[in-house]
Each structure stands twice: as structure tokens, then as C-alpha cells.
Short mmCIF file of C-alpha atoms in Angstrom, two decimals:
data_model
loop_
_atom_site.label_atom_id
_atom_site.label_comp_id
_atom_site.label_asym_id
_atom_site.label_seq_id
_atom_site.Cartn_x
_atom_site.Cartn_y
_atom_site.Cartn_z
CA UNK S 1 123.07 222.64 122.96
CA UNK S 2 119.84 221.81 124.98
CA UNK S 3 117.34 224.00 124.75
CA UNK S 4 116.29 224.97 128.38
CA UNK S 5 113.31 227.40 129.31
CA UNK S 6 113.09 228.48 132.92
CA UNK S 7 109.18 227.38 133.85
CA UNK S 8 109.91 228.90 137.52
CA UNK S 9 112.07 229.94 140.03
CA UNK S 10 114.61 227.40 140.48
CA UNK S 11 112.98 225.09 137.80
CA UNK S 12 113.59 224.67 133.62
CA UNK S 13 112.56 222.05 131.39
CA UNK S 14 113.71 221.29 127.98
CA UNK S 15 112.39 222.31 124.57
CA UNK S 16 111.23 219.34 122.62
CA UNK S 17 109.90 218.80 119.34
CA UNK S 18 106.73 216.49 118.14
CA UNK S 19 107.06 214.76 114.41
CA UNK S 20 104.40 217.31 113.57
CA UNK S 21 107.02 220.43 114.41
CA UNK S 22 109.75 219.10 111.95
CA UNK S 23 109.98 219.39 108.26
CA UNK S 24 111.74 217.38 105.80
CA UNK S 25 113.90 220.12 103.74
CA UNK S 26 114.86 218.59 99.65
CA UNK S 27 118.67 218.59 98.59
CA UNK S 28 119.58 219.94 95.40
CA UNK S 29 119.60 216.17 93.86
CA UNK S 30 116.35 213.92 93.33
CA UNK S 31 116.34 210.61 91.96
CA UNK S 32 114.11 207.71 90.60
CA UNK S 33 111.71 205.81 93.31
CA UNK S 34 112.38 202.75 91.37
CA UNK S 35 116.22 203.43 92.56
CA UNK S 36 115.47 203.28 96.68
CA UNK S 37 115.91 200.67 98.69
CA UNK S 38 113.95 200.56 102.06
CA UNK S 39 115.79 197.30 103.27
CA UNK S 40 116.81 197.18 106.90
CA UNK S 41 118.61 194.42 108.71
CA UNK S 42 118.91 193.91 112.65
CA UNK S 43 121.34 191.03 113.84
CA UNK S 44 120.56 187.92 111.01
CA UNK S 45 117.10 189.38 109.72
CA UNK S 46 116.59 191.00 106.93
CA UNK S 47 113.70 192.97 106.04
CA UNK S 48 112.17 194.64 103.03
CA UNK S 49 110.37 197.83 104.48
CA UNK S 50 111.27 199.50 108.10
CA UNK S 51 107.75 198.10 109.58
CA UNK S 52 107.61 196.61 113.05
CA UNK S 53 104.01 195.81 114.38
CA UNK S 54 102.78 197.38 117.06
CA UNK S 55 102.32 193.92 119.55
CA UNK S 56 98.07 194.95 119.97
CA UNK S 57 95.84 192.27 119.27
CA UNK S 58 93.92 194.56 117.61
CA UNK S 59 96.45 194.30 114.87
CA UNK S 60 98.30 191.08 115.26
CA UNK S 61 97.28 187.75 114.98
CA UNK S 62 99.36 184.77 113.89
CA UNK S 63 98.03 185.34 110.13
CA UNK S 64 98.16 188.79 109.83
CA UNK S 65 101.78 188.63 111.51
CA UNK S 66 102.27 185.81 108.90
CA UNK S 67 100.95 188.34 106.73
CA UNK S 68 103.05 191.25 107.57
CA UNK S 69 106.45 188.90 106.86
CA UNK S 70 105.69 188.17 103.49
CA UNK S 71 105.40 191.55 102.60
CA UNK S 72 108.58 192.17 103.98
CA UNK S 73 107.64 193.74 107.23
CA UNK S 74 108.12 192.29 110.95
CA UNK S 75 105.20 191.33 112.59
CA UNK S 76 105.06 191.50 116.37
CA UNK S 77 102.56 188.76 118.59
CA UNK S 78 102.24 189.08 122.41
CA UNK S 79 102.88 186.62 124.04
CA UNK S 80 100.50 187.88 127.22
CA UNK S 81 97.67 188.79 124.77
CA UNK S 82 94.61 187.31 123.76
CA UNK S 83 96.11 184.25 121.34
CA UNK S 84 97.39 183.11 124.89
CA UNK S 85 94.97 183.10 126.99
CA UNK S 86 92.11 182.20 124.50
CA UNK S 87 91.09 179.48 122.29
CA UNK S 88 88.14 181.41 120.68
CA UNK S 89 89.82 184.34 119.93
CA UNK S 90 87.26 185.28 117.36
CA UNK S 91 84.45 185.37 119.96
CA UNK S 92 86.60 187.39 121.78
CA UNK S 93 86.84 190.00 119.33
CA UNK S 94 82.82 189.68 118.70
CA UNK S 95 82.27 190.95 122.59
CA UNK S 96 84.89 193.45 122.28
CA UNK S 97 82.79 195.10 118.90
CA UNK S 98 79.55 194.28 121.10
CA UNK S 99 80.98 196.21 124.18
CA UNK S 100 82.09 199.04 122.14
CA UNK S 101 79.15 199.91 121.05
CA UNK S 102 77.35 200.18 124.19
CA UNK S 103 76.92 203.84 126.08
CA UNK S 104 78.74 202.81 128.58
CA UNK S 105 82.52 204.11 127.43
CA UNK S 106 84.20 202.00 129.97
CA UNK S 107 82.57 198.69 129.30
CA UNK S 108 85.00 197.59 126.74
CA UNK S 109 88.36 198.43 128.75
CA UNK S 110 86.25 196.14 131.61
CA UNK S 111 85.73 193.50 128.97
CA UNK S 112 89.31 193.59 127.58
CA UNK S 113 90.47 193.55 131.57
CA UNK S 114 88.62 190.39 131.84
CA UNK S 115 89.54 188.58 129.33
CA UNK S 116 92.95 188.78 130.21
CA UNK S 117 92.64 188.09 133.36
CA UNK S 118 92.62 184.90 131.89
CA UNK S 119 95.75 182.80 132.63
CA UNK S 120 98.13 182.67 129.98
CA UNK S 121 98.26 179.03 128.43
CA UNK S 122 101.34 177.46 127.30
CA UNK S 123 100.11 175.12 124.13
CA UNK S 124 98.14 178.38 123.38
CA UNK S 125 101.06 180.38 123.42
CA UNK S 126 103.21 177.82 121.77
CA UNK S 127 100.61 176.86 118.88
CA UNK S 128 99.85 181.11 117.64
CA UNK S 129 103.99 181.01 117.70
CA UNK S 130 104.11 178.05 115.86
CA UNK S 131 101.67 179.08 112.52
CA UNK S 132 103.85 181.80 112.37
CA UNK S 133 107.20 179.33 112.16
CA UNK S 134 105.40 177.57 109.63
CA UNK S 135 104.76 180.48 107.42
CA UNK S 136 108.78 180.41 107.10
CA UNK S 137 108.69 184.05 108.12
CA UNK S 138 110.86 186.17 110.95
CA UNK S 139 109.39 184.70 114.38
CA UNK S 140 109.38 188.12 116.42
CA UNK S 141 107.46 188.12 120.05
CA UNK S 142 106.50 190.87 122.64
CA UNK S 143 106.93 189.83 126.07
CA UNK S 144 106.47 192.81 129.34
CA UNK S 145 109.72 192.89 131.40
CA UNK S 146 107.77 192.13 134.35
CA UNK S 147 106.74 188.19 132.90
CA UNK S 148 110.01 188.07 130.43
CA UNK S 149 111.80 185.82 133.16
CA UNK S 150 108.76 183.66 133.28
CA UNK S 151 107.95 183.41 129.85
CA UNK S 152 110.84 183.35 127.76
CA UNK S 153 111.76 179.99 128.06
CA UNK S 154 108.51 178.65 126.75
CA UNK S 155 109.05 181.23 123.80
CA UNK S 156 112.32 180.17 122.82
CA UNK S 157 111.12 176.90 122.81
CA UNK S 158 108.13 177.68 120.32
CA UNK S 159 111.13 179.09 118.29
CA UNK S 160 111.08 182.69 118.90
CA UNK S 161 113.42 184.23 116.62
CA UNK S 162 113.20 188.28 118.00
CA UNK S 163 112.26 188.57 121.59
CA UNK S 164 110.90 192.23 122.01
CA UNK S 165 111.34 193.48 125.40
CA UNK S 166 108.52 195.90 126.12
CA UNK S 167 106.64 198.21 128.34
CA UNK S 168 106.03 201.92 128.71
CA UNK S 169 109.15 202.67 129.99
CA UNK S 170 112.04 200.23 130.59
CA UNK S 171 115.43 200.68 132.32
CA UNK S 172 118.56 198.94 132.49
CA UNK S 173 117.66 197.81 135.74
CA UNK S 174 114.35 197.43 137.32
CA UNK S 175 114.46 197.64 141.09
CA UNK S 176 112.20 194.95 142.99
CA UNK S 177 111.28 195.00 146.52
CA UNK S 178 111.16 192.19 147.16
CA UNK S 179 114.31 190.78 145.87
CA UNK S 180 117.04 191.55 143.77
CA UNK S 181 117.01 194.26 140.86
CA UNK S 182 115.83 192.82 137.69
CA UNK S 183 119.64 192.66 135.51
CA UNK S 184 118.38 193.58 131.99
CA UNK S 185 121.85 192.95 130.44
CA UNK S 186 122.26 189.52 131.89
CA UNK S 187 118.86 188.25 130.55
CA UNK S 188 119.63 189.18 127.37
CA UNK S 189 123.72 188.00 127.49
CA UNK S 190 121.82 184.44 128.79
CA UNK S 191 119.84 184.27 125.29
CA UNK S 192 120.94 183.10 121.75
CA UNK S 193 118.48 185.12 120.24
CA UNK S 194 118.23 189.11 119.52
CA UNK S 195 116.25 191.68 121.82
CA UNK S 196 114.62 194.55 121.01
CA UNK S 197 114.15 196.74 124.19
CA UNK S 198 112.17 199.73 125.19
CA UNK S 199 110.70 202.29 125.31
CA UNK S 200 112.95 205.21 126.56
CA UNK S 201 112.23 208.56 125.93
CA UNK S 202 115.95 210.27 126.36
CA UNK S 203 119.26 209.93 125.42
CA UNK S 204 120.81 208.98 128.95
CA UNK S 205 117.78 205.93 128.73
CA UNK S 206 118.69 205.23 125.83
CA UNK S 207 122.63 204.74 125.98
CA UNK S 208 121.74 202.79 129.31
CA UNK S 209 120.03 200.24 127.32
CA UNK S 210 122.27 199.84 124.27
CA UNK S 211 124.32 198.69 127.03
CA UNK S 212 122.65 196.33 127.90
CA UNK S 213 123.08 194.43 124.69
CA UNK S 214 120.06 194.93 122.71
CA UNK S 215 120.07 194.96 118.99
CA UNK S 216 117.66 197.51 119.21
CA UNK S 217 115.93 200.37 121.19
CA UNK S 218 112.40 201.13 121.21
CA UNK S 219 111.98 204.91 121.29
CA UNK S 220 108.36 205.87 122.59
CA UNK S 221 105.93 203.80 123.88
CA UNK S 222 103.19 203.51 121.12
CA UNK S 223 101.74 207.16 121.47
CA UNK S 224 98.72 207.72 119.35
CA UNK S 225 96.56 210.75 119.33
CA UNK S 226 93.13 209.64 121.18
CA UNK S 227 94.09 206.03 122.05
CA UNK S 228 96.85 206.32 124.61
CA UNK S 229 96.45 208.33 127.49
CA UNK S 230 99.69 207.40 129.49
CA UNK S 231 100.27 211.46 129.48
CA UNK S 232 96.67 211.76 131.64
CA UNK S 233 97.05 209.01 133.73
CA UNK S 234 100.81 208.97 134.47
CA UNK S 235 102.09 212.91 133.04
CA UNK S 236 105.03 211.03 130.94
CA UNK S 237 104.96 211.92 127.55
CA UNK S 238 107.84 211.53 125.03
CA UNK S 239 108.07 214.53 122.21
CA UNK S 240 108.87 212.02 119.60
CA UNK S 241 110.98 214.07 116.83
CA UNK S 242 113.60 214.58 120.04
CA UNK S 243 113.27 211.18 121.90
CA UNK S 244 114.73 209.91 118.01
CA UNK S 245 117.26 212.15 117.74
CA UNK S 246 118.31 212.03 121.49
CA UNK S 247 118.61 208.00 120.78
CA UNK S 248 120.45 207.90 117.53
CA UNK S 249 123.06 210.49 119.17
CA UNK S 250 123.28 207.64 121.93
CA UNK S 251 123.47 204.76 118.76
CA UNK S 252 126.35 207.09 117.28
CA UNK S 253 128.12 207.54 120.85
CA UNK S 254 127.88 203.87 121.54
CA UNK S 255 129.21 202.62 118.23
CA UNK S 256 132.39 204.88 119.06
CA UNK S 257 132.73 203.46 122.13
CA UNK S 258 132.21 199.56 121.06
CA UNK S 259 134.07 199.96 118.38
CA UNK S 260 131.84 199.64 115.76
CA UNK S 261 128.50 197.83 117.45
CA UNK S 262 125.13 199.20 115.77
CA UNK S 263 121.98 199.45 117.55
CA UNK S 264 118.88 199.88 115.90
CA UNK S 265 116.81 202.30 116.60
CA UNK S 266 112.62 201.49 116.71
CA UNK S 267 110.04 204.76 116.86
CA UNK S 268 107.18 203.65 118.63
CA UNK S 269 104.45 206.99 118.57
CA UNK S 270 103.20 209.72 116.80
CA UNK S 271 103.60 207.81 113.58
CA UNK S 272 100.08 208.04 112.03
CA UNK S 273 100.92 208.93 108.17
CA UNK S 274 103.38 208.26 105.46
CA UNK S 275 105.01 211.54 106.28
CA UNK S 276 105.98 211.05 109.67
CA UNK S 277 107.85 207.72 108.39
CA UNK S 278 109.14 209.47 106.56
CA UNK S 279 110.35 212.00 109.00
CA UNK S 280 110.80 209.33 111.76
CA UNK S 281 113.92 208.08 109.76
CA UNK S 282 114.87 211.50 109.10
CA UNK S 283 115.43 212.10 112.86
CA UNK S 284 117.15 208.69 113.17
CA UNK S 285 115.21 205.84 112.90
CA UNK S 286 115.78 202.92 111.93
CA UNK S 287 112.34 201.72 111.84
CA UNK S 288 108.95 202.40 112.71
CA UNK S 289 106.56 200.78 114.73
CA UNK S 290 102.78 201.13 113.46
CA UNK S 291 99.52 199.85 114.90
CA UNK S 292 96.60 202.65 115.21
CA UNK S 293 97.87 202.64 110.62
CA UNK S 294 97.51 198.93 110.31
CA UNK S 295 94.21 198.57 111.88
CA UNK S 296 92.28 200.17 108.92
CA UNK S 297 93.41 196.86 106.95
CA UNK S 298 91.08 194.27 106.04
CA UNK S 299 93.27 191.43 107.79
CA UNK S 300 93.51 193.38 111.00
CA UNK S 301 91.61 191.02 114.06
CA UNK S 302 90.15 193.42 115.57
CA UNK S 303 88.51 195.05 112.57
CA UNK S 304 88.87 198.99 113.17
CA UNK S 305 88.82 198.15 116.74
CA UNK S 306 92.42 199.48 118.21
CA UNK S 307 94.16 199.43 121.56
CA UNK S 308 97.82 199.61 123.06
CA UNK S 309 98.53 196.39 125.27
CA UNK S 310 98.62 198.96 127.95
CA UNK S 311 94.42 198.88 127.55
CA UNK S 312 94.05 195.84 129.83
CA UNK S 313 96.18 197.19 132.43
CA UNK S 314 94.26 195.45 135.64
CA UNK S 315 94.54 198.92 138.28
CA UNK S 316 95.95 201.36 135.50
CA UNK S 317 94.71 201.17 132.38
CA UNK S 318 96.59 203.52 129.41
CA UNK S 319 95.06 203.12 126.70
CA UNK S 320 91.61 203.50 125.42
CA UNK S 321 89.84 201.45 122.86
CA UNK S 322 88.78 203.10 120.04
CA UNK S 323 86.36 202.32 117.12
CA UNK S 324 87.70 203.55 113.58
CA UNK S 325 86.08 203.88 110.49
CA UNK S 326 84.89 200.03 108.44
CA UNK S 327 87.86 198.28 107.22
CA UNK S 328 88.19 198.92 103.40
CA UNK S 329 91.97 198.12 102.59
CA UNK S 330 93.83 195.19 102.18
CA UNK S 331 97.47 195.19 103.67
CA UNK S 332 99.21 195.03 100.53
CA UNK S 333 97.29 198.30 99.35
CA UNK S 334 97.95 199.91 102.84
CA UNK S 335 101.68 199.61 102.59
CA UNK S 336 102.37 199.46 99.08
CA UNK S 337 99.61 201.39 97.65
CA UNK S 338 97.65 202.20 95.07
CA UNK S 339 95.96 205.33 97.21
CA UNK S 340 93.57 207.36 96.39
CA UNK S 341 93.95 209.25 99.88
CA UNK S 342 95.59 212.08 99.73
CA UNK S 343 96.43 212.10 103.61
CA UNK S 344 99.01 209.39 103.43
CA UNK S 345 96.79 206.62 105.35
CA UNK S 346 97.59 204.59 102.42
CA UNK S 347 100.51 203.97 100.39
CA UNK S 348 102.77 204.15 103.84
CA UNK S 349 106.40 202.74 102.49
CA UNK S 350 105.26 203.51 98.88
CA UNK S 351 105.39 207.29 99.95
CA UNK S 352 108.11 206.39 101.95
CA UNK S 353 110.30 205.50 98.55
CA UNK S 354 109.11 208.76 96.84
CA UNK S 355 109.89 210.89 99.76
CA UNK S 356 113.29 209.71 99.81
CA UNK S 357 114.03 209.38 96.18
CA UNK S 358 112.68 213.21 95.90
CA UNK S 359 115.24 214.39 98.55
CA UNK S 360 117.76 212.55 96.69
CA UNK S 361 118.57 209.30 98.77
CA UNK S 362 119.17 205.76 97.85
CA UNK S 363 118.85 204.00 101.18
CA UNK S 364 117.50 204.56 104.98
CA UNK S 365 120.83 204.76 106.61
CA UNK S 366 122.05 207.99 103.86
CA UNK S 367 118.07 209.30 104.35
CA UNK S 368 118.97 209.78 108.11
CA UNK S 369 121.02 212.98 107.29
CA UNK S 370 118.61 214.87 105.07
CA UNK S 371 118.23 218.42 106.06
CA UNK S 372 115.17 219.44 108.64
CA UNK S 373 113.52 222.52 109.88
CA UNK S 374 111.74 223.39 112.69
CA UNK S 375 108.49 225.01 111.97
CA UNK S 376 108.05 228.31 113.69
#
């Protein structure tokens, strides 16, 4: 049963719940780490840890997304970032450190607006895609649904293997104008390829789009504590331990009605430490999607610099650019460990293993149904 609270006369809004609100609660059987799996599949692709890269340049560049694959994660590249529009992608990076330095607070969200206003370049495009094909790892691109029609057959051509559909919020069906809706289930019937989609924020959103056949749903759109400010500039905000369980309710709805077809389920904000992994599959996820996390790692582009793609927004920028602490940590050590922070910035699917093996579960899908409270 929802939980409604009248906020006027004539007006309620639901009760929702932030990862920080829920708690993970221990069963009365515990088991050895060394006895978890963390293994996920979606579609063909198998993966070692639930880890999807947030698509920020910030993060992702064709090595550290070549990176990211070995160690059994999925790493994300956008197709309209800076790898496509740039040859000297380092320089770029240079002025964005420069710019973020200045007093000025605006003058890097300027400088990232300018550089991509920068047309995107095929060969560009096609040679960041192809050192990741190399690599031999999982080929996995973010395209916007407003350029997907556009772009998609250049990235499937470049041998895109997982096209991730992506923008703050994305429907079914995207009404134009100027010409006829935008028919999300056709475009992805019309590819041989698997889609992930999102981000919706609600179960109806969410069921809409499992409809549309995507192998998986993006839940959230990247929310991170002093770096996205779609809630300011917009008022949409997406209480994240909810939005999960509102979406795997739709996953578990649409399965009965398909007969048996799965749809993963990708959170995408508030995700900042080990434990709300953790609790992120807890509520229903199958995976997580981090960025803000990886950008403390010494392979990371933009070298403690971090922004959503939603920072070079041309009229409506969401997303600030923010300068973290000196990069100290290798990848490897980031996911995997060893830590010596206790605050779970390090160590992420390491803590993930002992979190489940402590509450007694062998695997992500059985971890889904451990027990949670709701702090008062």
C-alpha cells in the first residue's frame, strides 16, 4: 500500500525513501565471502561484479573503459562526449583543471559547453569505440534519445555491443512537434544488439519501458550529492531506495506477463559507498551505476574532476563540475580493495561480497530478498 500524506487541500504526495533511510537487516545464517558470487549477466554478457560506468568523461575513456572490462565490470563511453568531438582530449582535460580553479564558479560549465559544442566526428567516434573492441572486452555505448536515431548506425558499425539509451528521464514515447512521436520500442525491435534504457523514476515508467524491449532499465538519473542539481533546476528528484523497488515490482509484473522475460534493473544515484551497493541490490537491483566513486581512481581522465553528461547542457545545464580530493587509488584497489578507509570509498564490490556473505547469501539475485528496515 502507497504511502500517501495529504500536503494540502485537495493535494497528497507519496512517501518515499532515500538509500540513506533503509537498512540492511542479517538473517539468522552467514556464510564465507570466498563462497559469493557477484556475477550478473544481461542478454549474451556476462559480467564479474554489478558495475556499469557512469557514461561522464570524467570517468570514461576508451582505456579506463578497457580498464573497467577486464576487471569484470562494464564500462560505459559516450558517444556525444569529448572522445567524439576531440582529438586532443588530454588538452581538453588540462583547460577543464585550469578553469576549475579559477574564481569564477561558472567558467568551467562555460568551458565544458564549448567544447562540446564541437561537432561530433565520425572516425573520432568510431576510433575511441574501436580501442575498446580491441581490448576484447564488452563494447557498451551511451547515446541521448534525442541523437540515438542519428547516431546509432555509425555505432553499430564501430561494433557496439550494448547501446545504452540515456537521458534524465526517458519515456516510451517521446512526443515531437514537429513530426511524429519518437517509437522507443521500434528502435530498439530494428537493432540486433541489447538496450539499456532510462532513467525512470516510478513503477508505471518503468513497466512502460520494459515494454519497450529493453534488456534493462536505468532507475535514476545519476544523482550525486553536490554534483547534480536536476532537483534545483528542474524540481524532479527520484528517492532512490523506492524508484528500485517501484522498478523491480514492474521487472516481477512483467516477467508474469511475458512469460518468463527478465529485465535488468540499473540504479543510477545516490550510490556513493560500498553500503548503498550493497543496499541498491537489496531493494532490487540488478546493478549499479557509479561515476562520482570511480573518479577518485588513478586511471580516471579527468583526474578528481567529475561531472554528469548533463554538465554541458547548452541552455540547461544539470550538473556541476566538481573538484575532489588528488587521485591516490588505482581501480583495482577501488573495487577490489585492500582499504584502509573505513567509509567504504574503497573496497566497493569487495564489501559488497562480505555484506552479502554476512547476511547469508550466495548470489545477487537470492541477496535481493534480504530483510530491510526503515530507519525512524
Amino acid at each position: 500500500m502507497r504511502d500517501l500524506v495529504e500536503i494540502g487541500m485537495g493535494r497528497s504526495a507519496r512517501r518515499a525513501y532515500e538509500l540513506d533511510d533503509v537498512e540492511i537487516i542479517p538473517s539468522r545464517r552467514t556464510r564465507s565471502s570466498k563462497d559469493v558470487s557477484t556475477a550478473w549477466q544481461i542478454d549474451a554478457y556476462r559480467f564479474d561484479i554489478p558495475l556499469i560506468t557512469h557514461p561522464s568523461d570524467a570517468v570514461v575513456s576508451p582505456r579506463t573503459a578497457v580498464a573497467i572490462g577486464e576487471l569484470g565490470g562494464m564500462g560505459v563511453l559516450n558517444a556525444e562526449g569529448l572522445w567524439a568531438r576531440h582529438s586532443d582530449v588530454e588538452d581538453a582535460m588540462f583547460r577543464l583543471t585550469r578553469a576549475a580553479e579559477e574564481d569564477d564558479p561558472l567558467a568551467v560549465t562555460r568551458l565544458l559547453q564549448e567544447l562540446h559544442s564541437a561537432p561530433i566526428q565520425a572516425d573520432l567516434l568510431a576510433e575511441a569505440i574501436k580501442q575498446v573492441r580491441d581490448s576484447g572486452v564488452t563494447v557498451a555505448v551511451r547515446v541521448s534519445p534525442q541523437r540515438a536515431a542519428e547516431l546509432t548506425p555509425d555505432l553499430l558499425a564501430a561494433g557496439v555491443e550494448i547501446l545504452v539509451l540515456q537521458g534524465t528521464i526517458v519515456s516510451a514515447e517521446h512526443v515531437a512537434r514537429d513530426g511524429e512521436p519518437i517509437n522507443l520500442k521500434q528502435f530498439i525491435a530494428d537493432l540486433d544488439v541489447p538496450v539499456i534504457a532510462g532513467g525512470v523514476g516510478d513503477y508505471r515508467t518503468a513497466m512502460h519501458l520494459m515494454r519497450t524491449g529493453a534488456a534493462g532499465v536505468i532507475v535514476g538519473y545519476g544523482h550525486s550529492s553536490g554534483v547534480t542539481t536536476t532537483d534545483a533546476v528542474l524540481g524532479i528528484g527520484v528517492p532512490m531506495a523506492t524508484a528500485i523497488a517501484d522498478a523491480a515490482a514492474a521487472r516481477r509484473d512483467y516477467l508474469d506477463e511475458t512469460g518468463g522475460r527478465y529485465v535488468h534493473v540499473i540504479a543510477d544515484g545516490g550510490v556513493h559507498s560500498s553500503g548503498d551497493i550493497a543496499k541498491s541490490i537489496a531493494c532490487g537491483a540488478d546493478a549499479v551505476m557509479l561515476g562520482e566513486s570511480l573518479s577518485a581512481a588513478t586511471e580516471a581522465p579527468g583526474q578528481g574532476l567529475y561531472w554528469t553528461s548533463a554538465a554541458a547542457h547548452p541552455s540547461v545545464p544539470r550538473s556541476r563540475v566538481t573538484v575532489g580530493a588528488e587521485a591516490e587509488v588505482d581501480l583495482r584497489t577501488l573495487l577490489f580493495g585492500p582499504s584502509a578507509d573505513p567509509d567504504g570509498a574503497v573496497n566497493l564490490f569487495g564489501a559488497l561480497k562480505r555484506a552479502m556473505a554476512k547476511t547469508g547469501y550466495s548470489d545477487l539475485k537470492e541477496f535481493q530478498k534480504v530483510g530491510l528496515t526503515v530507519r525512524g
